[in-house]
Amino acid sequence: MKLNINEALYTNLLEKNYEKALNLKNRYSFINANLFPILSKEERDMVSDFQEKNVKLVSFSNEAYKNGDAYALFPKWGENYQLQRMNPYDGNEGSCKRQMLLNLCNVSLSPEADMAATASSILVGNSLFHNPNRTEIQEKALKKIYNGQSIGGIGITEIDHGSDAVNMKMQANIGDDGSITYNGTKIYTTNGAVADYFSSYGVTDISNPRMTMMLTLFERGDEGLKTERLRIPGAEGIGVGKVTYDNVTVPADRMLAKPGEGYKRLFRGLTPERVAIIGAGIAGIWSALAHGVIYSQIRHQFGKPLFKNQGISHTLDDIYSKAAAYTAFAFQIADFYDKKVGNKIHHGEKPNPTDEGSVAVQAAQGKYLISKFYNQAAYEVVQTMGGRGSISEFNSNSSINRLENLSRLIEVLGGHRNIQLMIIEMGLKGTTAMSITGNVQKAKRQERKIQNRITELNIKRAESILVKEAKFLSDGTKAELTMIISKIKEATEAKNKIEQQAYTKALPKALRNAGKEVHKAKKAR
């Protein structure tokens, strides 16, 4: 009798020798051998503690993955403060560097749970932590999210406003009693389908979103709030969702940022989010590399280990070299943020705008490079491992296939890669402007002279056509040329640059049309 696919049972078919060699402890050992030399004793001790706890959670994590639940680890991680280490909390110091080291440990255990934790404890956690005047309900939410008792989802992306988040249309209204009402829909909210708390942005005036953007805390169960799960193949077990706000009204103590302040908080929150994503990317690269290096040295083909074949070893060598370089860059970004921005926020001080701009560009550079390479590295290792890399057994210590699936999403999360390039472009333009301002201005002046000369020649040509070729032109064309010439001269005399530019651009087209009329009329004769 033929079995239905849903009746077919999964089992552990993987070779025991490979399974033992690829266990989490061995993969951690490989990562530590490469990174411990560049870490301080405090950092090494912290990483060792995280890893020791995670090794004990392997069976629990595998069972959670089998059940499609990326959140089962939250309470376990929460007990050891392993959901976030970016912000200081409950006696634990916080920094971006510590967060990256946490990612290095958690991704190897469960890449899905790490992604969900970043959305909950970093994105939503930061929106609460960065509010210096937290109310009782906000403090309660922050504590439960950091302890893993609750899940958070942040509402930024909308159906027609993904990358263009600053022009969101979520309608927010503030009542006379200070209560806040939201109407609209957020989409692709990580954890949105299962979240207990929603930190969501809205605008009180959709025609002026930047100056009226605000941030509000909502809870599952608020009347009018509806969540639906979206199926994201690369994010198994993660409740990415669509969240609808249908006249959802909450009291004043839920406001996290008042109108106008929300815009600043949005951008201030994007940089640490991207730094956390960089950490996840670095962790994914090292985890993928650990799989490839270990497997290739115990898997034999043609009478020798795979690693003895240069087609395999050179691929891993390339990943190894780039992993080291990108890790150094990631730590540099983290250190800059911690010293120049994070520490000031933690002490209630306002960071220097120039420092915030600099680290925003660095974070964009890091996210662009590292998230892109994460996917490439995972893909190459999967190919190196052949069939072993393309399956994902529930009870297996191998998570390379899961890493590859999830790595495809990292370039989209926290701002699409093209958005990162736009930020990088602004940084490139800004830093060069500081060093070559005089040259730029000189080039602009020279360009203006050339354009003015071209305009003068076009005007002379137009005036000549109006005199010498008038009999071949229609009245409409003659009137248009005359008007444009007159407008350019008037705008130049009045120094009206806008009209001058507009009519200067219109003149060449009018000349082309006149030339066609003359040619057609002469040909007809």
Coordinates of C-alpha atoms in Angstrom, one line a residue:
M1 CA 0.0 0.0 0.0
K2 CA 1.4 3.4 -1.0
L3 CA 1.9 5.8 1.9
N4 CA 0.7 9.4 1.9
I5 CA 3.7 11.8 2.3
N6 CA 2.2 12.9 5.6
E7 CA 2.2 9.3 6.9
A8 CA 5.9 8.8 6.1
L9 CA 8.1 8.9 9.2
Y10 CA 11.3 10.8 9.6
T11 CA 14.2 8.9 11.2
N12 CA 17.9 9.5 11.8
L13 CA 19.6 8.0 8.8
L14 CA 22.9 9.9 9.1
E15 CA 26.2 8.1 9.6
K16 CA 27.1 7.9 13.3
N17 CA 30.8 8.8 12.8
Y18 CA 29.9 12.0 10.9
E19 CA 27.1 12.7 13.5
K20 CA 29.6 12.5 16.3
A21 CA 32.3 14.5 14.6
L22 CA 29.8 17.3 13.7
N23 CA 28.4 17.7 17.2
L24 CA 28.0 21.2 18.7
K25 CA 30.9 20.9 21.1
N26 CA 33.4 20.1 18.2
R27 CA 32.0 23.0 16.1
Y28 CA 32.4 25.3 19.1
S29 CA 36.0 24.1 19.5
F30 CA 36.9 25.0 15.9
I31 CA 35.4 28.5 16.3
N32 CA 37.1 29.0 19.6
A33 CA 40.5 28.0 18.2
N34 CA 40.2 30.8 15.7
L35 CA 38.6 33.5 17.8
F36 CA 39.8 33.1 21.3
P37 CA 43.3 34.5 20.5
I38 CA 41.7 37.9 19.7
L39 CA 39.3 38.0 22.7
S40 CA 39.9 39.2 26.2
K41 CA 39.8 36.8 29.1
E42 CA 36.4 38.2 30.2
E43 CA 35.1 37.7 26.6
R44 CA 36.5 34.1 26.5
D45 CA 34.9 33.3 29.8
M46 CA 31.5 34.7 28.7
V47 CA 31.6 32.7 25.4
S48 CA 32.6 29.5 27.3
D49 CA 29.7 30.0 29.6
F50 CA 27.2 30.5 26.8
Q51 CA 28.6 27.4 24.9
E52 CA 28.5 25.2 28.0
K53 CA 24.8 26.1 28.5
N54 CA 24.0 25.5 24.8
V55 CA 25.7 22.1 24.7
K56 CA 23.3 20.9 27.4
L57 CA 20.3 22.2 25.2
V58 CA 21.1 20.2 22.0
S59 CA 18.4 17.5 22.5
F60 CA 15.9 20.1 23.7
S61 CA 16.7 22.3 20.6
N62 CA 16.4 19.4 18.2
E63 CA 13.0 18.5 19.6
A64 CA 11.9 22.1 19.3
Y65 CA 13.0 22.2 15.7
K66 CA 11.1 19.0 15.0
N67 CA 8.0 20.6 16.4
G68 CA 8.6 23.7 14.3
D69 CA 9.0 25.9 17.3
A70 CA 11.8 28.5 17.3
Y71 CA 10.6 30.0 20.6
A72 CA 10.9 27.0 22.9
L73 CA 14.5 28.0 23.7
F74 CA 13.5 31.5 24.8
P75 CA 12.8 30.6 28.5
K76 CA 16.0 28.5 28.6
W77 CA 18.1 31.3 27.2
G78 CA 16.4 33.8 29.3
E79 CA 17.5 32.0 32.5
N80 CA 21.1 32.7 31.6
Y81 CA 20.5 36.1 30.0
Q82 CA 21.3 34.7 26.6
L83 CA 18.5 36.4 24.7
Q84 CA 20.4 39.7 24.4
R85 CA 23.7 41.2 25.6
M86 CA 23.5 44.5 23.7
N87 CA 22.0 46.5 26.6
P88 CA 23.0 46.4 30.3
Y89 CA 20.3 44.6 32.3
D90 CA 19.9 43.1 35.7
G91 CA 23.6 43.4 36.6
N92 CA 24.9 42.2 33.2
E93 CA 27.0 44.6 31.1
G94 CA 25.8 45.3 27.6
S95 CA 27.6 46.1 24.4
C96 CA 27.5 45.3 20.7
K97 CA 30.6 43.3 21.0
R98 CA 29.0 41.1 23.7
Q99 CA 25.9 40.7 21.5
M100 CA 28.1 39.5 18.6
L101 CA 29.7 36.9 20.8
L102 CA 26.3 35.8 22.0
N103 CA 25.3 35.4 18.3
L104 CA 28.4 33.3 17.7
C105 CA 27.1 30.8 20.3
N106 CA 23.4 30.8 19.7
V107 CA 23.4 30.6 15.9
S108 CA 25.3 27.3 16.0
L109 CA 22.7 25.8 18.3
S110 CA 19.6 27.1 16.5
P111 CA 19.8 29.8 13.7
E112 CA 16.0 30.1 13.7
A113 CA 15.8 30.8 17.4
D114 CA 18.7 33.3 17.2
M115 CA 16.9 35.2 14.4
A116 CA 13.6 35.2 16.4
A117 CA 15.5 36.3 19.6
T118 CA 17.1 39.2 17.7
A119 CA 13.7 40.5 16.6
S120 CA 12.3 40.2 20.0
S121 CA 15.1 41.2 22.4
I122 CA 17.0 43.6 20.2
L123 CA 14.4 45.3 18.0
V124 CA 11.5 45.4 20.5
G125 CA 13.9 45.3 23.5
N126 CA 15.7 48.4 22.2
S127 CA 12.5 50.3 21.6
L128 CA 11.7 49.8 25.2
F129 CA 15.2 50.1 26.7
H130 CA 15.9 53.4 24.8
N131 CA 12.8 55.0 26.4
P132 CA 14.3 56.7 29.5
N133 CA 10.9 57.2 31.0
R134 CA 9.5 53.7 31.0
T135 CA 6.1 53.3 32.6
E136 CA 5.2 50.3 34.7
I137 CA 3.7 48.4 31.7
Q138 CA 6.7 49.1 29.6
E139 CA 9.1 48.0 32.3
K140 CA 7.1 44.8 32.7
A141 CA 7.2 44.1 29.0
L142 CA 11.0 44.7 28.8
K143 CA 11.6 42.3 31.7
K144 CA 9.4 39.5 30.3
I145 CA 11.0 39.9 26.9
Y146 CA 14.6 39.8 28.2
N147 CA 13.7 36.8 30.5
G148 CA 12.2 34.9 27.6
Q149 CA 8.7 34.8 29.2
S150 CA 7.2 36.9 26.4
I151 CA 7.9 37.5 22.7
G152 CA 8.2 40.8 21.0
G153 CA 7.5 41.9 17.4
I154 CA 8.3 45.3 15.9
G155 CA 5.9 47.0 13.5
I156 CA 7.8 49.0 10.8
T157 CA 7.2 47.5 7.3
E158 CA 3.8 48.1 5.5
I159 CA 2.4 46.5 2.4
D160 CA 3.4 49.5 0.2
H161 CA 6.2 50.8 2.4
G162 CA 9.1 48.4 2.9
S163 CA 12.3 50.1 2.2
D164 CA 10.4 53.4 2.2
A165 CA 9.6 53.0 5.8
V166 CA 9.8 56.8 6.6
N167 CA 6.6 57.4 4.5
M168 CA 4.5 54.8 6.4
K169 CA 0.7 55.2 6.4
M170 CA -0.2 53.6 9.7
Q171 CA -2.7 56.2 11.0
A172 CA -2.2 57.1 14.7
N173 CA -4.5 59.4 16.7
I174 CA -4.0 60.8 20.2
G175 CA -7.2 61.4 22.2
D176 CA -7.9 64.2 24.7
D177 CA -7.1 61.8 27.5
G178 CA -3.8 60.8 25.9
S179 CA -5.0 57.4 24.6
I180 CA -3.6 56.3 21.3
T181 CA -5.5 54.7 18.4
Y182 CA -3.9 52.9 15.5
N183 CA -5.5 52.0 12.1
G184 CA -3.6 50.2 9.4
T185 CA -1.5 47.1 8.7
K186 CA 2.0 46.0 9.3
I187 CA 3.5 43.2 7.2
Y188 CA 6.5 40.8 7.4
T189 CA 6.7 41.4 11.2
T190 CA 9.2 38.9 12.5
N191 CA 7.5 37.1 15.5
G192 CA 4.3 39.0 14.6
A193 CA 2.2 35.8 14.4
V194 CA 3.0 34.8 18.0
A195 CA 4.2 37.9 19.7
D196 CA 2.9 39.0 23.1
Y197 CA 4.0 42.6 22.7
F198 CA 4.1 44.8 19.6
S199 CA 6.3 47.9 19.4
S200 CA 4.7 49.7 16.4
Y201 CA 5.3 52.9 14.5
G202 CA 2.5 55.1 13.3
V203 CA 2.0 58.7 12.1
T204 CA -0.5 61.3 13.2
D205 CA -0.4 63.0 9.8
I206 CA 0.3 60.8 6.7
S207 CA 1.1 63.9 4.6
N208 CA 4.0 64.7 7.1
P209 CA 5.2 61.3 8.4
R210 CA 8.7 62.4 9.5
M211 CA 7.5 65.1 11.8
T212 CA 4.5 63.1 13.2
M213 CA 5.9 59.6 13.5
M214 CA 5.4 58.0 17.0
L215 CA 6.0 54.7 18.6
T216 CA 3.5 52.8 20.7
L217 CA 3.4 49.5 22.7
F218 CA 0.5 47.1 22.1
E219 CA -0.3 43.7 23.6
R220 CA -1.8 40.6 22.2
G221 CA -5.5 40.7 23.2
D222 CA -5.9 44.4 22.6
E223 CA -9.3 44.8 21.0
G224 CA -9.0 45.2 17.2
L225 CA -5.5 43.7 16.9
K226 CA -5.3 40.7 14.6
T227 CA -2.3 38.6 13.6
E228 CA -1.9 36.2 10.7
R229 CA 1.1 34.0 9.9
L230 CA 3.0 34.2 6.6
R231 CA 4.7 31.1 5.3
I232 CA 8.4 31.9 4.8
P233 CA 10.2 28.7 3.7
G234 CA 13.6 29.9 4.8
A235 CA 12.4 30.7 8.3
E236 CA 11.0 27.4 9.6
G237 CA 9.5 27.7 13.0
I238 CA 9.6 31.6 13.0
G239 CA 6.2 33.3 13.2
V240 CA 6.6 36.0 10.6
G241 CA 3.2 37.7 10.4
K242 CA 0.8 40.3 9.1
V243 CA -0.5 42.4 12.0
T244 CA -3.7 44.4 11.4
Y245 CA -4.7 47.3 13.7
D246 CA -8.4 48.0 13.4
N247 CA -9.2 51.0 15.6
V248 CA -6.9 49.6 18.3
T249 CA -6.9 52.0 21.3
V250 CA -4.5 51.8 24.2
P251 CA -3.9 54.1 27.2
A252 CA -1.3 56.9 27.3
D253 CA 1.2 54.8 29.3
R254 CA 1.9 52.7 26.2
M255 CA 3.5 55.6 24.3
L256 CA 7.2 54.9 23.7
A257 CA 8.0 57.9 21.6
K258 CA 5.8 61.0 21.0
P259 CA 5.0 62.3 17.5
G260 CA 8.2 63.5 15.8
E261 CA 10.4 61.6 18.3
G262 CA 9.4 58.3 16.6
Y263 CA 11.3 59.3 13.4
K264 CA 14.5 59.8 15.4
R265 CA 14.0 56.6 17.3
L266 CA 13.4 54.6 14.1
F267 CA 16.8 55.5 12.7
R268 CA 18.6 55.3 16.0
G269 CA 17.2 51.8 16.3
L270 CA 18.2 50.7 12.8
T271 CA 21.9 50.9 13.4
P272 CA 22.1 48.5 16.5
E273 CA 19.7 46.3 14.7
R274 CA 22.1 46.1 11.7
V275 CA 25.0 45.5 14.1
A276 CA 23.1 42.6 15.6
I277 CA 22.4 41.2 12.1
I278 CA 26.1 41.5 11.3
G279 CA 26.7 39.4 14.5
A280 CA 24.3 36.8 13.2
G281 CA 26.0 36.8 9.8
I282 CA 29.5 36.4 11.3
A283 CA 28.1 33.6 13.5
G284 CA 26.5 31.9 10.4
I285 CA 29.8 32.1 8.4
W286 CA 31.8 30.5 11.2
S287 CA 29.2 27.8 11.9
A288 CA 29.0 26.9 8.1
L289 CA 32.8 26.8 7.9
A290 CA 33.0 24.6 11.0
H291 CA 30.7 22.1 9.2
G292 CA 32.7 22.1 6.0
V293 CA 36.2 21.8 7.6
I294 CA 35.2 19.0 10.0
Y295 CA 33.2 17.0 7.4
S296 CA 35.9 17.4 4.7
Q297 CA 38.6 15.9 6.9
I298 CA 36.6 12.7 7.9
R299 CA 34.8 12.1 4.7
H300 CA 36.9 10.0 2.3
Q301 CA 36.6 9.7 -1.5
F302 CA 39.1 8.3 -4.0
G303 CA 41.1 6.9 -1.1
K304 CA 41.7 10.2 0.7
P305 CA 39.9 12.9 2.7
L306 CA 37.9 15.4 0.8
F307 CA 40.2 18.1 2.3
K308 CA 43.1 16.7 0.3
N309 CA 41.4 17.7 -2.9
Q310 CA 42.3 21.3 -3.7
G311 CA 38.8 21.9 -5.3
I312 CA 37.5 21.4 -1.7
S313 CA 40.3 22.8 0.4
H314 CA 40.7 26.0 -1.6
T315 CA 37.0 26.8 -1.4
L316 CA 37.2 26.4 2.4
D317 CA 40.5 28.4 2.5
D318 CA 38.7 31.3 0.7
I319 CA 35.8 31.2 3.2
Y320 CA 38.3 31.0 6.1
S321 CA 40.2 34.0 5.0
K322 CA 37.1 36.2 4.4
A323 CA 35.6 35.0 7.7
A324 CA 38.6 36.3 9.6
A325 CA 38.6 39.6 7.7
Y326 CA 34.9 40.2 8.1
T327 CA 35.0 39.3 11.8
A328 CA 37.7 41.9 12.4
F329 CA 35.6 44.5 10.6
A330 CA 32.5 43.4 12.6
F331 CA 34.3 43.8 15.9
Q332 CA 35.6 47.2 14.8
I333 CA 32.1 48.4 14.0
A334 CA 30.9 47.0 17.4
D335 CA 33.7 48.8 19.3
F336 CA 33.0 52.1 17.5
Y337 CA 29.3 51.9 18.3
D338 CA 29.9 50.9 21.9
K339 CA 32.4 53.7 22.6
K340 CA 30.8 56.5 20.6
V341 CA 27.1 55.8 20.8
G342 CA 26.0 52.9 23.0
N343 CA 27.8 54.0 26.1
K344 CA 26.3 57.5 25.9
I345 CA 22.8 56.1 25.4
H346 CA 23.3 53.7 28.4
H347 CA 24.2 56.8 30.5
G348 CA 21.3 58.8 29.4
E349 CA 23.5 61.1 27.2
K350 CA 22.9 62.2 23.6
P351 CA 25.4 60.8 21.1
N352 CA 27.3 63.1 18.7
P353 CA 25.3 63.2 15.4
T354 CA 28.6 62.9 13.5
D355 CA 29.4 59.7 15.4
E356 CA 25.9 58.3 14.8
G357 CA 26.3 59.1 11.1
S358 CA 29.7 57.4 10.9
V359 CA 28.6 54.2 12.6
A360 CA 25.4 54.1 10.5
V361 CA 27.6 54.0 7.4
Q362 CA 29.9 51.4 8.9
A363 CA 26.9 49.2 9.9
A364 CA 25.5 49.5 6.4
Q365 CA 28.9 48.4 5.0
G366 CA 29.2 45.5 7.4
K367 CA 25.6 44.3 6.8
Y368 CA 26.0 44.6 3.1
L369 CA 29.2 42.6 2.9
I370 CA 28.7 40.1 5.7
S371 CA 25.0 39.2 4.9
K372 CA 25.9 38.6 1.3
F373 CA 28.9 36.5 2.1
Y374 CA 27.0 34.5 4.7
N375 CA 24.7 33.2 2.0
Q376 CA 27.7 32.4 -0.3
A377 CA 29.6 30.7 2.4
A378 CA 26.7 28.5 3.5
Y379 CA 25.9 27.6 -0.1
E380 CA 29.6 26.6 -0.9
V381 CA 29.8 24.5 2.3
V382 CA 26.5 22.7 1.4
Q383 CA 28.0 21.9 -2.0
T384 CA 31.2 20.7 -0.4
M385 CA 29.2 18.3 1.8
G386 CA 27.2 16.9 -1.0
G387 CA 24.1 14.9 0.1
R388 CA 25.0 15.4 3.7
G389 CA 24.7 19.2 3.3
S390 CA 21.3 19.1 1.6
I391 CA 19.3 17.3 4.3
S392 CA 18.2 18.4 7.7
E393 CA 17.4 15.5 10.1
F394 CA 15.5 16.6 13.2
N395 CA 17.9 14.9 15.6
S396 CA 21.0 15.7 13.8
N397 CA 23.9 17.8 15.1
S398 CA 24.3 19.2 11.5
S399 CA 22.5 22.5 10.8
I400 CA 24.2 23.5 7.6
N401 CA 21.1 23.2 5.5
R402 CA 19.2 25.3 8.0
L403 CA 21.9 27.9 7.9
E404 CA 21.7 28.1 4.1
N405 CA 18.0 28.5 4.1
L406 CA 18.0 31.3 6.7
S407 CA 21.0 33.0 5.2
R408 CA 18.9 34.0 2.2
L409 CA 16.8 36.2 4.4
I410 CA 19.6 38.1 6.1
E411 CA 20.2 40.5 3.1
V412 CA 16.5 41.6 3.3
L413 CA 16.2 41.9 7.1
G414 CA 17.0 45.3 8.7
G415 CA 16.9 47.0 5.3
H416 CA 17.4 45.5 1.8
R417 CA 21.0 45.4 0.6
N418 CA 20.2 48.2 -1.9
I419 CA 19.2 50.4 1.0
Q420 CA 22.6 49.7 2.6
L421 CA 24.3 50.7 -0.6
M422 CA 22.3 54.0 -0.6
I423 CA 23.5 54.7 2.9
I424 CA 27.1 53.8 1.9
E425 CA 26.8 56.1 -1.1
M426 CA 25.8 59.0 1.2
G427 CA 28.8 58.2 3.4
L428 CA 31.1 58.1 0.4
K429 CA 29.8 61.4 -0.9
G430 CA 29.9 63.0 2.6
T431 CA 33.5 62.0 3.4
T432 CA 34.9 63.0 0.0
A433 CA 33.1 66.4 0.2
M434 CA 35.0 67.2 3.4
S435 CA 38.4 66.6 1.6
I436 CA 37.7 68.0 -1.9
T437 CA 35.1 70.7 -1.3
G438 CA 37.2 73.3 -3.2
N439 CA 37.7 71.0 -6.2
V440 CA 34.0 70.1 -6.3
Q441 CA 32.9 73.7 -6.2
K442 CA 35.4 74.5 -9.0
A443 CA 34.1 71.7 -11.1
K444 CA 30.5 72.9 -10.6
R445 CA 31.5 76.4 -11.6
Q446 CA 33.2 75.1 -14.7
E447 CA 30.2 73.0 -15.6
R448 CA 27.9 76.0 -15.1
K449 CA 30.1 78.0 -17.5
I450 CA 29.9 75.3 -20.1
Q451 CA 26.1 75.0 -19.7
N452 CA 25.7 78.8 -20.0
R453 CA 27.7 78.8 -23.2
I454 CA 25.6 76.0 -24.6
T455 CA 22.4 77.9 -23.7
E456 CA 23.8 81.0 -25.4
L457 CA 24.5 79.1 -28.6
N458 CA 21.0 77.5 -28.5
I459 CA 19.4 80.9 -28.1
K460 CA 21.4 82.3 -31.1
R461 CA 20.4 79.2 -33.1
A462 CA 16.7 79.7 -32.2
E463 CA 16.8 83.4 -33.0
S464 CA 18.5 82.6 -36.4
I465 CA 15.8 80.0 -37.2
L466 CA 13.1 82.5 -36.4
V467 CA 14.6 84.9 -38.9
K468 CA 16.0 82.8 -41.7
E469 CA 13.6 79.8 -41.6
A470 CA 10.4 81.6 -40.4
K471 CA 8.4 80.7 -43.5
F472 CA 8.9 77.0 -42.8
L473 CA 7.7 77.1 -39.2
S474 CA 4.2 76.9 -37.9
D475 CA 2.8 79.7 -35.8
G476 CA 2.7 77.5 -32.8
T477 CA 6.4 76.6 -33.1
K478 CA 7.4 80.2 -33.6
A479 CA 5.4 81.2 -30.6
E480 CA 7.0 78.5 -28.5
L481 CA 10.6 79.4 -29.5
T482 CA 9.9 83.1 -28.9
M483 CA 8.4 82.4 -25.5
I484 CA 11.2 80.1 -24.3
I485 CA 13.9 82.6 -25.4
S486 CA 12.0 85.4 -23.6
K487 CA 11.6 83.4 -20.4
I488 CA 15.3 82.4 -20.3
K489 CA 16.4 86.0 -20.6
E490 CA 13.9 87.2 -18.0
A491 CA 14.8 84.5 -15.5
T492 CA 18.5 85.2 -16.1
E493 CA 18.1 88.9 -15.4
A494 CA 15.9 88.2 -12.3
K495 CA 18.3 85.5 -11.2
N496 CA 15.4 83.0 -10.9
K497 CA 17.4 79.8 -11.1
I498 CA 14.4 77.5 -11.1
E499 CA 12.7 79.1 -14.2
Q500 CA 16.1 79.5 -15.9
Q501 CA 16.9 75.8 -15.5
A502 CA 13.4 74.7 -16.6
Y503 CA 13.3 76.8 -19.8
T504 CA 17.0 76.1 -20.6
K505 CA 16.1 72.3 -20.6
A506 CA 13.0 73.0 -22.7
L507 CA 14.9 74.9 -25.4
P508 CA 16.8 72.0 -27.0
K509 CA 13.6 70.0 -27.5
A510 CA 11.9 73.0 -29.0
L511 CA 14.8 73.4 -31.4
R512 CA 14.6 69.7 -32.4
N513 CA 10.9 70.1 -33.2
A514 CA 11.6 73.3 -35.2
G515 CA 14.4 71.5 -37.1
K516 CA 12.0 68.7 -38.0
E517 CA 9.4 71.2 -39.3
V518 CA 11.9 73.0 -41.4
H519 CA 13.3 69.7 -42.9
K520 CA 9.8 68.4 -43.6
A521 CA 8.7 71.7 -45.2
K522 CA 11.8 71.9 -47.4
K523 CA 11.4 68.2 -48.5
A524 CA 7.7 68.8 -49.4
R525 CA 8.8 71.6 -51.8

